[in-house]
mmCIF file of C-alpha atoms and ligand atoms in Angstrom:
data_model
loop_
_atom_site.group_PDB
_atom_site.id
_atom_site.type_symbol
_atom_site.label_atom_id
_atom_site.label_comp_id
_atom_site.label_asym_id
_atom_site.label_seq_id
_atom_site.Cartn_x
_atom_site.Cartn_y
_atom_site.Cartn_z
ATOM 1 C CA MET U 825 52.485 121.708 108.770
ATOM 2 C CA LYS U 826 53.941 122.887 112.033
ATOM 3 C CA ALA U 827 54.663 120.380 114.778
ATOM 4 C CA ARG U 828 52.207 120.777 117.610
ATOM 5 C CA ARG U 829 54.029 121.483 120.815
ATOM 6 C CA ARG U 830 52.861 120.833 124.306
ATOM 7 C CA PRO U 831 53.774 123.526 126.852
ATOM 8 C CA ALA U 832 57.393 122.980 127.929
ATOM 9 C CA GLY U 833 56.469 123.094 131.615
ATOM 10 C CA ARG U 834 54.422 119.914 131.418
ATOM 11 C CA ARG U 835 57.293 117.923 130.034
ATOM 12 C CA GLY U 836 59.977 118.955 132.478
ATOM 13 C CA ALA U 837 63.107 121.011 131.949
ATOM 14 C CA PRO U 838 65.210 120.590 128.799
ATOM 15 C CA ARG U 839 67.955 117.988 129.065
ATOM 16 C CA PRO U 840 71.415 119.617 129.210
ATOM 17 C CA ALA U 841 73.847 118.355 126.559
ATOM 18 C CA THR U 842 77.222 119.518 125.324
ATOM 19 C CA LEU U 843 77.477 120.672 121.724
ATOM 20 C CA ILE U 844 80.884 120.607 120.068
ATOM 21 C CA PRO U 845 80.504 122.218 116.630
ATOM 22 C CA GLY U 846 83.961 120.943 115.624
ATOM 23 C CA ASP U 847 86.171 121.808 112.669
ATOM 24 C CA GLY U 848 85.674 121.908 108.887
ATOM 25 C CA ILE U 849 82.062 121.079 107.997
ATOM 26 C CA GLY U 850 81.322 120.441 111.698
ATOM 27 C CA PRO U 851 79.689 123.824 112.478
ATOM 28 C CA GLU U 852 77.500 123.605 109.344
ATOM 29 C CA VAL U 853 76.197 120.087 109.976
ATOM 30 C CA THR U 854 75.784 120.424 113.747
ATOM 31 C CA ASP U 855 73.887 123.691 113.262
ATOM 32 C CA ALA U 856 71.511 121.804 110.954
ATOM 33 C CA ALA U 857 71.137 119.039 113.571
ATOM 34 C CA VAL U 858 70.384 121.493 116.375
ATOM 35 C CA ARG U 859 67.745 123.289 114.286
ATOM 36 C CA VAL U 860 66.052 120.042 113.254
ATOM 37 C CA ILE U 861 66.068 118.655 116.804
ATOM 38 C CA ALA U 862 64.421 121.835 118.105
ATOM 39 C CA ALA U 863 61.820 121.794 115.328
ATOM 40 C CA ALA U 864 60.981 118.168 116.118
ATOM 41 C CA GLY U 865 60.240 119.091 119.739
ATOM 42 C CA GLY U 866 63.500 117.791 121.196
ATOM 43 C CA ARG U 867 64.067 119.390 124.583
ATOM 44 C CA ILE U 868 67.799 119.898 124.789
ATOM 45 C CA ALA U 869 69.659 122.770 126.467
ATOM 46 C CA TRP U 870 72.905 122.910 124.510
ATOM 47 C CA ASP U 871 76.108 123.959 126.210
ATOM 48 C CA VAL U 872 78.323 124.954 123.274
ATOM 49 C CA GLN U 873 82.036 124.147 123.695
ATOM 50 C CA ILE U 874 84.991 124.436 121.369
ATOM 51 C CA ALA U 875 87.531 121.653 120.775
ATOM 52 C CA GLY U 876 90.107 120.565 118.218
ATOM 53 C CA LYS U 877 91.705 123.034 115.861
ATOM 54 C CA ALA U 878 89.244 125.796 116.739
ATOM 55 C CA ALA U 879 90.152 125.483 120.441
ATOM 56 C CA PHE U 880 93.876 125.054 119.779
ATOM 57 C CA GLU U 881 93.935 128.332 117.875
ATOM 58 C CA LYS U 882 91.839 130.186 120.446
ATOM 59 C CA VAL U 883 92.990 128.888 123.827
ATOM 60 C CA GLY U 884 96.142 126.902 123.004
ATOM 61 C CA THR U 885 94.750 123.463 123.797
ATOM 62 C CA ALA U 886 92.608 121.132 121.712
ATOM 63 C CA ILE U 887 90.650 119.870 124.723
ATOM 64 C CA PRO U 888 89.920 122.859 126.978
ATOM 65 C CA ASP U 889 89.079 122.229 130.643
ATOM 66 C CA ALA U 890 85.692 123.883 130.067
ATOM 67 C CA LEU U 891 84.817 121.192 127.524
ATOM 68 C CA VAL U 892 85.778 118.368 129.875
ATOM 69 C CA ALA U 893 83.821 120.007 132.711
ATOM 70 C CA SER U 894 80.796 120.435 130.460
ATOM 71 C CA ILE U 895 80.704 116.764 129.431
ATOM 72 C CA ARG U 896 81.226 115.667 133.041
ATOM 73 C CA ARG U 897 78.191 117.748 133.934
ATOM 74 C CA THR U 898 75.869 116.881 131.040
ATOM 75 C CA ARG U 899 77.201 113.334 130.433
ATOM 76 C CA VAL U 900 76.061 113.536 126.843
ATOM 77 C CA GLY U 901 77.296 115.376 123.786
ATOM 78 C CA LEU U 902 76.770 115.945 120.086
ATOM 79 C CA LYS U 903 80.050 116.452 118.344
ATOM 80 C CA GLY U 904 81.147 117.694 114.949
ATOM 81 C CA PRO U 905 84.314 116.207 113.448
ATOM 82 C CA LEU U 906 87.671 117.412 114.737
ATOM 83 C CA GLU U 907 90.763 117.885 112.650
ATOM 84 C CA THR U 908 93.807 115.812 113.522
ATOM 85 C CA GLN U 909 96.882 117.001 111.730
ATOM 86 C CA ILE U 910 98.419 114.161 109.765
ATOM 87 C CA GLY U 911 101.905 113.196 110.848
ATOM 88 C CA ARG U 912 102.273 116.124 113.258
ATOM 89 C CA VAL U 913 104.085 114.755 116.274
ATOM 90 C CA GLY U 914 102.968 116.139 119.643
ATOM 91 C CA TYR U 915 99.409 116.801 118.458
ATOM 92 C CA ARG U 916 97.540 113.641 119.356
ATOM 93 C CA SER U 917 94.127 112.916 117.968
ATOM 94 C CA VAL U 918 91.583 114.876 119.952
ATOM 95 C CA ASN U 919 88.969 112.254 119.126
ATOM 96 C CA VAL U 920 91.085 109.495 120.613
ATOM 97 C CA ALA U 921 91.839 111.623 123.675
ATOM 98 C CA LEU U 922 88.150 112.407 124.243
ATOM 99 C CA ARG U 923 87.196 108.744 123.945
ATOM 100 C CA LYS U 924 89.876 107.851 126.486
ATOM 101 C CA THR U 925 89.069 110.690 128.890
ATOM 102 C CA PHE U 926 85.426 109.635 129.118
ATOM 103 C CA ASP U 927 86.084 105.909 128.626
ATOM 104 C CA LEU U 928 83.774 105.809 125.619
ATOM 105 C CA TYR U 929 84.750 102.245 124.886
ATOM 106 C CA ALA U 930 82.048 101.325 122.389
ATOM 107 C CA ASN U 931 81.685 102.956 119.008
ATOM 108 C CA VAL U 932 78.331 102.042 117.467
ATOM 109 C CA ARG U 933 77.607 102.792 113.829
ATOM 110 C CA PRO U 934 74.296 101.690 112.328
ATOM 111 C CA ILE U 935 74.602 101.149 108.573
ATOM 112 C CA LYS U 936 71.236 101.008 106.866
ATOM 113 C CA SER U 937 70.014 101.345 103.286
ATOM 114 C CA LEU U 938 67.925 104.486 103.023
ATOM 115 C CA PRO U 939 64.795 104.907 100.940
ATOM 116 C CA GLY U 940 65.407 106.758 97.694
ATOM 117 C CA VAL U 941 69.203 106.618 97.975
ATOM 118 C CA ARG U 942 70.412 104.647 95.014
ATOM 119 C CA THR U 943 73.485 102.500 95.688
ATOM 120 C CA ALA U 944 74.803 99.160 94.457
ATOM 121 C CA PHE U 945 72.906 97.391 97.272
ATOM 122 C CA SER U 946 69.510 97.449 98.898
ATOM 123 C CA GLY U 947 68.381 95.892 102.137
ATOM 124 C CA VAL U 948 71.606 96.553 104.046
ATOM 125 C CA ASP U 949 70.970 96.744 107.784
ATOM 126 C CA LEU U 950 73.977 96.106 109.963
ATOM 127 C CA ILE U 951 75.641 97.590 113.022
ATOM 128 C CA VAL U 952 79.364 98.154 113.395
ATOM 129 C CA VAL U 953 80.520 97.734 117.008
ATOM 130 C CA ARG U 954 84.085 98.966 117.307
ATOM 131 C CA GLU U 955 86.353 98.876 120.349
ATOM 132 C CA ASN U 956 87.248 102.504 120.899
ATOM 133 C CA THR U 957 90.054 102.773 123.445
ATOM 134 C CA GLU U 958 93.074 100.684 122.476
ATOM 135 C CA ASP U 959 94.723 98.790 119.590
ATOM 136 C CA LEU U 960 97.096 100.810 117.377
ATOM 137 C CA TYR U 961 95.249 103.928 118.551
ATOM 138 C CA SER U 962 97.100 103.730 121.860
ATOM 139 C CA GLY U 963 99.408 106.346 120.298
ATOM 140 C CA ILE U 964 102.549 104.529 121.482
ATOM 141 C CA GLU U 965 105.089 105.002 118.708
ATOM 142 C CA HIS U 966 108.833 105.358 118.794
ATOM 143 C CA GLN U 967 111.860 105.388 116.589
ATOM 144 C CA ILE U 968 114.211 102.580 117.512
ATOM 145 C CA ALA U 969 116.895 103.554 115.001
ATOM 146 C CA PRO U 970 117.057 106.061 112.138
ATOM 147 C CA GLY U 971 114.653 104.794 109.506
ATOM 148 C CA VAL U 972 113.023 102.249 111.851
ATOM 149 C CA VAL U 973 109.882 103.009 113.858
ATOM 150 C CA GLU U 974 107.526 100.943 115.961
ATOM 151 C CA SER U 975 103.813 101.473 116.619
ATOM 152 C CA VAL U 976 102.497 99.455 119.519
ATOM 153 C CA LYS U 977 99.216 97.589 119.187
ATOM 154 C CA VAL U 978 97.736 97.213 122.641
ATOM 155 C CA ILE U 979 94.985 94.639 123.128
ATOM 156 C CA THR U 980 93.779 93.747 126.618
ATOM 157 C CA ALA U 981 91.470 90.974 127.778
ATOM 158 C CA ARG U 982 89.514 93.509 129.836
ATOM 159 C CA ALA U 983 88.709 95.790 126.896
ATOM 160 C CA SER U 984 88.111 92.870 124.524
ATOM 161 C CA ARG U 985 85.655 91.164 126.889
ATOM 162 C CA ARG U 986 83.952 94.455 127.602
ATOM 163 C CA ILE U 987 83.314 95.255 123.932
ATOM 164 C CA ALA U 988 82.232 91.678 123.202
ATOM 165 C CA ARG U 989 79.730 91.830 126.087
ATOM 166 C CA PHE U 990 78.516 95.166 124.779
ATOM 167 C CA ALA U 991 77.979 93.701 121.279
ATOM 168 C CA PHE U 992 76.037 90.699 122.593
ATOM 169 C CA ASP U 993 73.899 92.886 124.859
ATOM 170 C CA LEU U 994 73.186 95.208 121.945
ATOM 171 C CA ALA U 995 72.294 92.217 119.732
ATOM 172 C CA ARG U 996 69.817 91.007 122.346
ATOM 173 C CA ARG U 997 68.271 94.449 122.837
ATOM 174 C CA GLU U 998 67.983 95.151 119.118
ATOM 175 C CA LYS U 999 66.829 91.608 118.295
ATOM 176 C CA ARG U 1000 69.792 90.912 116.048
ATOM 177 C CA ARG U 1001 70.534 87.357 114.985
ATOM 178 C CA LYS U 1002 74.246 87.145 114.467
ATOM 179 C CA ILE U 1003 77.569 88.648 115.494
ATOM 180 C CA VAL U 1004 80.688 88.294 113.372
ATOM 181 C CA ALA U 1005 84.032 89.062 114.994
ATOM 182 C CA ILE U 1006 86.489 90.440 112.443
ATOM 183 C CA HIS U 1007 90.216 89.892 112.973
ATOM 184 C CA LYS U 1008 93.642 89.107 111.585
ATOM 185 C CA ALA U 1009 94.578 86.466 114.153
ATOM 186 C CA ASN U 1010 96.269 84.374 111.474
ATOM 187 C CA ILE U 1011 99.043 87.010 111.466
ATOM 188 C CA MET U 1012 98.680 88.796 114.801
ATOM 189 C CA LYS U 1013 98.336 85.635 116.796
ATOM 190 C CA LEU U 1014 98.826 87.183 120.206
ATOM 191 C CA SER U 1015 96.882 90.445 119.957
ATOM 192 C CA ASP U 1016 94.025 89.482 117.647
ATOM 193 C CA GLY U 1017 94.181 85.996 119.124
ATOM 194 C CA LEU U 1018 93.397 87.454 122.542
ATOM 195 C CA PHE U 1019 90.583 89.584 121.115
ATOM 196 C CA LEU U 1020 89.053 86.484 119.511
ATOM 197 C CA SER U 1021 89.385 84.245 122.548
ATOM 198 C CA CYS U 1022 87.579 86.888 124.640
ATOM 199 C CA ALA U 1023 84.817 87.152 122.016
ATOM 200 C CA ARG U 1024 84.415 83.350 121.998
ATOM 201 C CA GLU U 1025 84.258 83.241 125.783
ATOM 202 C CA VAL U 1026 81.475 85.854 125.813
ATOM 203 C CA ALA U 1027 79.696 84.164 122.881
ATOM 204 C CA LYS U 1028 79.410 80.942 124.889
ATOM 205 C CA LYS U 1029 77.345 82.811 127.455
ATOM 206 C CA HIS U 1030 74.917 83.997 124.763
ATOM 207 C CA PRO U 1031 73.816 80.819 122.979
ATOM 208 C CA ARG U 1032 70.778 82.531 121.448
ATOM 209 C CA THR U 1033 72.913 84.834 119.312
ATOM 210 C CA ARG U 1034 74.793 83.153 116.490
ATOM 211 C CA TYR U 1035 78.495 83.862 116.493
ATOM 212 C CA GLY U 1036 80.985 83.696 113.632
ATOM 213 C CA GLU U 1037 84.450 84.953 112.718
ATOM 214 C CA LEU U 1038 86.005 86.342 109.560
ATOM 215 C CA ILE U 1039 89.531 87.430 108.710
ATOM 216 C CA VAL U 1040 89.390 91.158 107.971
ATOM 217 C CA ASP U 1041 90.405 90.969 104.300
ATOM 218 C CA ASN U 1042 87.811 88.304 103.587
ATOM 219 C CA ALA U 1043 85.262 90.287 105.600
ATOM 220 C CA CYS U 1044 85.812 93.277 103.263
ATOM 221 C CA LEU U 1045 85.256 91.052 100.240
ATOM 222 C CA GLN U 1046 82.091 89.508 101.685
ATOM 223 C CA LEU U 1047 80.797 92.945 102.707
ATOM 224 C CA VAL U 1048 81.004 94.303 99.174
ATOM 225 C CA ARG U 1049 79.471 91.128 97.717
ATOM 226 C CA ARG U 1050 76.623 90.311 100.100
ATOM 227 C CA PRO U 1051 76.318 92.999 102.756
ATOM 228 C CA GLN U 1052 72.768 91.856 103.484
ATOM 229 C CA ASP U 1053 74.190 88.706 105.101
ATOM 230 C CA PHE U 1054 75.740 90.732 107.911
ATOM 231 C CA ASP U 1055 74.050 91.773 111.113
ATOM 232 C CA VAL U 1056 76.393 92.919 113.907
ATOM 233 C CA LEU U 1057 80.127 93.315 113.261
ATOM 234 C CA LEU U 1058 82.492 93.208 116.226
ATOM 235 C CA LEU U 1059 85.887 94.770 115.590
ATOM 236 C CA GLU U 1060 88.982 96.146 117.193
ATOM 237 C CA ASN U 1061 89.650 99.855 116.863
ATOM 238 C CA LEU U 1062 91.597 100.092 113.567
ATOM 239 C CA TYR U 1063 89.653 97.484 111.597
ATOM 240 C CA GLY U 1064 86.454 99.075 112.925
ATOM 241 C CA ASP U 1065 87.507 102.481 111.685
ATOM 242 C CA ILE U 1066 88.346 101.260 108.191
ATOM 243 C CA VAL U 1067 85.420 98.859 107.810
ATOM 244 C CA SER U 1068 83.012 101.618 108.954
ATOM 245 C CA ASP U 1069 83.910 103.774 105.949
ATOM 246 C CA LEU U 1070 83.602 100.754 103.655
ATOM 247 C CA CYS U 1071 80.153 100.062 105.116
ATOM 248 C CA ALA U 1072 79.176 103.729 104.720
ATOM 249 C CA GLY U 1073 79.942 103.313 101.024
ATOM 250 C CA LEU U 1074 77.390 100.505 100.834
ATOM 251 C CA VAL U 1075 74.502 102.769 101.823
ATOM 252 C CA GLY U 1076 75.254 106.122 100.207
ATOM 253 C CA GLY U 1077 78.478 107.384 101.728
ATOM 254 C CA LEU U 1078 79.734 109.251 104.752
ATOM 255 C CA GLY U 1079 77.006 111.871 104.506
ATOM 256 C CA VAL U 1080 74.347 109.491 105.844
ATOM 257 C CA VAL U 1081 75.967 107.365 108.565
ATOM 258 C CA PRO U 1082 75.585 108.406 112.212
ATOM 259 C CA GLY U 1083 77.437 107.088 115.218
ATOM 260 C CA ALA U 1084 77.667 106.934 118.986
ATOM 261 C CA ASN U 1085 80.632 106.675 121.348
ATOM 262 C CA LEU U 1086 79.321 105.050 124.484
ATOM 263 C CA GLY U 1087 80.726 104.361 127.927
ATOM 264 C CA THR U 1088 79.127 103.466 131.216
ATOM 265 C CA ARG U 1089 78.696 107.096 132.319
ATOM 266 C CA TYR U 1090 79.098 109.241 129.219
ATOM 267 C CA ALA U 1091 78.000 109.264 125.591
ATOM 268 C CA ILE U 1092 79.142 111.385 122.660
ATOM 269 C CA PHE U 1093 77.277 111.178 119.383
ATOM 270 C CA GLU U 1094 78.949 112.001 116.089
ATOM 271 C CA ALA U 1095 78.798 111.162 112.409
ATOM 272 C CA VAL U 1096 81.334 108.734 110.971
ATOM 273 C CA HIS U 1097 82.709 111.387 108.631
ATOM 274 C CA GLY U 1098 85.603 113.746 109.232
ATOM 275 C CA THR U 1099 86.002 117.482 108.683
ATOM 276 C CA ALA U 1100 85.753 117.169 104.857
ATOM 277 C CA PRO U 1101 88.179 120.045 104.211
ATOM 278 C CA ASP U 1102 87.414 119.891 100.468
ATOM 279 C CA ILE U 1103 83.856 121.148 101.009
ATOM 280 C CA ALA U 1104 84.141 122.955 104.369
ATOM 281 C CA GLY U 1105 82.531 126.384 104.607
ATOM 282 C CA LYS U 1106 80.696 125.950 101.302
ATOM 283 C CA ASN U 1107 77.270 124.943 102.646
ATOM 284 C CA MET U 1108 77.592 121.752 100.604
ATOM 285 C CA ALA U 1109 77.991 119.048 103.246
ATOM 286 C CA ASN U 1110 75.259 116.520 103.791
ATOM 287 C CA PRO U 1111 73.894 117.175 107.279
ATOM 288 C CA LEU U 1112 71.943 113.888 107.518
ATOM 289 C CA ALA U 1113 74.730 111.968 109.280
ATOM 290 C CA ALA U 1114 74.917 114.649 111.989
ATOM 291 C CA ILE U 1115 71.125 114.883 112.197
ATOM 292 C CA LEU U 1116 70.802 111.099 112.560
ATOM 293 C CA SER U 1117 73.511 111.194 115.246
ATOM 294 C CA GLY U 1118 71.249 113.706 116.990
ATOM 295 C CA VAL U 1119 68.399 111.197 116.665
ATOM 296 C CA MET U 1120 70.565 108.615 118.447
ATOM 297 C CA LEU U 1121 71.254 111.189 121.167
ATOM 298 C CA LEU U 1122 67.537 111.901 121.590
ATOM 299 C CA ARG U 1123 66.804 108.174 122.027
ATOM 300 C CA HIS U 1124 69.707 107.887 124.480
ATOM 301 C CA VAL U 1125 68.192 110.595 126.694
ATOM 302 C CA GLY U 1126 64.733 109.054 126.449
ATOM 303 C CA GLN U 1127 63.197 111.513 123.951
ATOM 304 C CA ARG U 1128 61.808 108.967 121.523
ATOM 305 C CA ARG U 1129 58.992 110.992 120.035
ATOM 306 C CA PRO U 1130 61.103 113.754 118.499
ATOM 307 C CA ALA U 1131 63.596 111.070 117.423
ATOM 308 C CA ASP U 1132 60.877 109.107 115.611
ATOM 309 C CA ARG U 1133 59.573 112.316 114.039
ATOM 310 C CA ILE U 1134 62.972 113.166 112.598
ATOM 311 C CA ASP U 1135 63.401 109.608 111.316
ATOM 312 C CA ARG U 1136 60.069 109.859 109.484
ATOM 313 C CA ALA U 1137 60.924 113.292 108.080
ATOM 314 C CA VAL U 1138 64.291 112.003 106.789
ATOM 315 C CA THR U 1139 62.513 109.114 105.062
ATOM 316 C CA ARG U 1140 60.081 111.530 103.419
ATOM 317 C CA LEU U 1141 62.842 113.904 102.418
ATOM 318 C CA LEU U 1142 64.797 111.143 100.723
ATOM 319 C CA ARG U 1143 61.706 109.689 99.030
ATOM 320 C CA GLU U 1144 60.878 113.112 97.583
ATOM 321 C CA ARG U 1145 64.266 113.084 95.831
ATOM 322 C CA ARG U 1146 64.035 116.888 95.604
ATOM 323 C CA THR U 1147 66.209 118.248 98.346
ATOM 324 C CA ARG U 1148 69.471 116.396 98.600
ATOM 325 C CA THR U 1149 73.109 117.401 98.716
ATOM 326 C CA ARG U 1150 75.657 116.764 96.022
ATOM 327 C CA ASP U 1151 77.032 113.543 97.545
ATOM 328 C CA LEU U 1152 73.566 112.024 96.999
ATOM 329 C CA GLY U 1153 73.311 113.335 93.446
ATOM 330 C CA GLY U 1154 71.429 116.554 94.226
ATOM 331 C CA THR U 1155 72.246 120.234 94.275
ATOM 332 C CA ALA U 1156 70.756 121.337 97.603
ATOM 333 C CA THR U 1157 72.794 123.127 100.248
ATOM 334 C CA THR U 1158 73.311 121.929 103.809
ATOM 335 C CA SER U 1159 70.902 124.541 105.138
ATOM 336 C CA ALA U 1160 68.300 123.789 102.445
ATOM 337 C CA VAL U 1161 68.211 120.147 103.580
ATOM 338 C CA ALA U 1162 67.683 121.267 107.181
ATOM 339 C CA ASP U 1163 64.987 123.756 106.096
ATOM 340 C CA ARG U 1164 63.126 121.104 104.114
ATOM 341 C CA LEU U 1165 63.287 118.639 106.998
ATOM 342 C CA ILE U 1166 61.902 121.292 109.318
ATOM 343 C CA ALA U 1167 59.098 121.954 106.842
ATOM 344 C CA LEU U 1168 58.336 118.218 106.703
ATOM 345 C CA LEU U 1169 58.256 118.058 110.492
HETATM 346 P P1 NAD M 474 86.431 112.936 105.632
HETATM 347 O O1 NAD M 474 85.405 112.042 106.199
HETATM 348 O O2 NAD M 474 86.521 114.293 106.210
HETATM 349 O O3 NAD M 474 86.164 113.088 104.045
HETATM 350 C C1 NAD M 474 86.231 111.996 103.148
HETATM 351 C C2 NAD M 474 85.411 112.343 101.877
HETATM 352 O O4 NAD M 474 84.014 112.276 102.195
HETATM 353 C C3 NAD M 474 85.661 113.746 101.358
HETATM 354 O O5 NAD M 474 85.609 113.727 99.946
HETATM 355 C C4 NAD M 474 84.516 114.559 101.889
HETATM 356 O O6 NAD M 474 84.138 115.663 101.106
HETATM 357 C C5 NAD M 474 83.383 113.523 101.921
HETATM 358 N N1 NAD M 474 82.442 113.797 103.011
HETATM 359 C C6 NAD M 474 82.657 113.611 104.321
HETATM 360 N N2 NAD M 474 81.588 114.000 105.021
HETATM 361 C C7 NAD M 474 80.681 114.441 104.139
HETATM 362 C C8 NAD M 474 79.373 114.994 104.252
HETATM 363 N N3 NAD M 474 78.769 115.149 105.450
HETATM 364 N N4 NAD M 474 78.722 115.365 103.138
HETATM 365 C C9 NAD M 474 79.289 115.211 101.924
HETATM 366 N N5 NAD M 474 80.529 114.689 101.750
HETATM 367 C C10 NAD M 474 81.216 114.324 102.848
HETATM 368 O O7 NAD M 474 87.835 112.182 105.750
HETATM 369 P P2 NAD M 474 89.303 112.745 105.546
HETATM 370 O O8 NAD M 474 89.343 113.735 104.429
HETATM 371 O O9 NAD M 474 90.113 111.536 105.503
HETATM 372 O O10 NAD M 474 89.639 113.483 106.929
HETATM 373 C C11 NAD M 474 89.659 114.904 107.074
HETATM 374 C C12 NAD M 474 89.955 115.265 108.541
HETATM 375 O O11 NAD M 474 88.922 114.793 109.382
HETATM 376 C C13 NAD M 474 91.268 114.693 109.097
HETATM 377 O O12 NAD M 474 91.885 115.707 109.891
HETATM 378 C C14 NAD M 474 90.821 113.565 109.994
HETATM 379 O O13 NAD M 474 91.688 113.327 111.056
HETATM 380 C C15 NAD M 474 89.487 114.115 110.497
HETATM 381 N N6 NAD M 474 88.545 113.073 110.933
HETATM 382 C C16 NAD M 474 87.853 113.330 112.069
HETATM 383 C C17 NAD M 474 86.904 112.429 112.497
HETATM 384 C C18 NAD M 474 86.142 112.744 113.747
HETATM 385 O O14 NAD M 474 86.255 113.833 114.296
HETATM 386 N N7 NAD M 474 85.366 111.831 114.266
HETATM 387 C C19 NAD M 474 86.626 111.284 111.755
HETATM 388 C C20 NAD M 474 87.324 111.067 110.558
HETATM 389 C C21 NAD M 474 88.289 111.983 110.147
#
């Protein structure tokens, strides 16, 4: 059945947003997201911009001025993954640079068991809140002698308080019961110690939300034993990155976990996964993570109805167990998943 559409004029002009197709599987999964959003009645005017490897090869820079200008104008973006070349000095992560440029200090990744997706656990429903601007991702590394290098872990009270406040505000808004700060302050007493003391300080101001702490190694163990016990996780940048992938594994893998990079002025939505070079260009990638990132974008810009429609269609698609990509045990292509979702809409 086709979605009934009201005339566009009555609902105002489409909301401008920047679309970064990205590298690897990025163009395939973002194309699916754009098609599904349009079919659901999302009113978005996409401004398509290149970044990462694609931009580096075409215009000699991974973050072209046009991309920065576009995000400054639209303030919101949907982004495919960008390739960062491992170990190549002088080519800093474009993702890190984008997050810094737009001060997207909060990385939010909802991890939820999906209907019809068989995994070791059911009933998982947690949110990873990751500090996005500092820590070992500051990119400060140097060789102090041949065979000896240092990577600098930067933790500031300002950024730690800011992300803790964000997590508690999110918990209140989303009616979450408990926040667990995850750390290694037993070893990194100064840096993780500062992060923790800021989290405690903020926690005191939010007595209605329970607050706890776990050392990161123990947190990983508890997460793979009883993930249902967790609600909101508050982490520094590196632990947040690693624990996000672990959490994705609890609910069906990287193909189904969306994400948002949020700041006070700008927001860029993107799946947790990377460019998946092993399956890029083969129409095999699961587009659901990108599509669900698009759902987060729609809610962010106040378009709840198309967002809810897509959510319902994804639930139906997964319950049908017919059209799913290989990572979820099926044989469907990326575009077939998008086509089926559009049909369900
Ligand atoms: P990856 O997430 O690209 O892939 C890990 C595994 O998950 C692979 O086996 C891949 O096939 C699978 N996978 C990922 N997404 C999938 C999907 N949608 N459907 C089905 N299977 C999927 O991680 P990687 O291989 O470690 O990284 C590859 C590149 O991506 C690197 O250059 C890295 O820097 C970059 N990266 C970018 C981002 C980003 O732009 N936000 C995030 C992570 C990694």
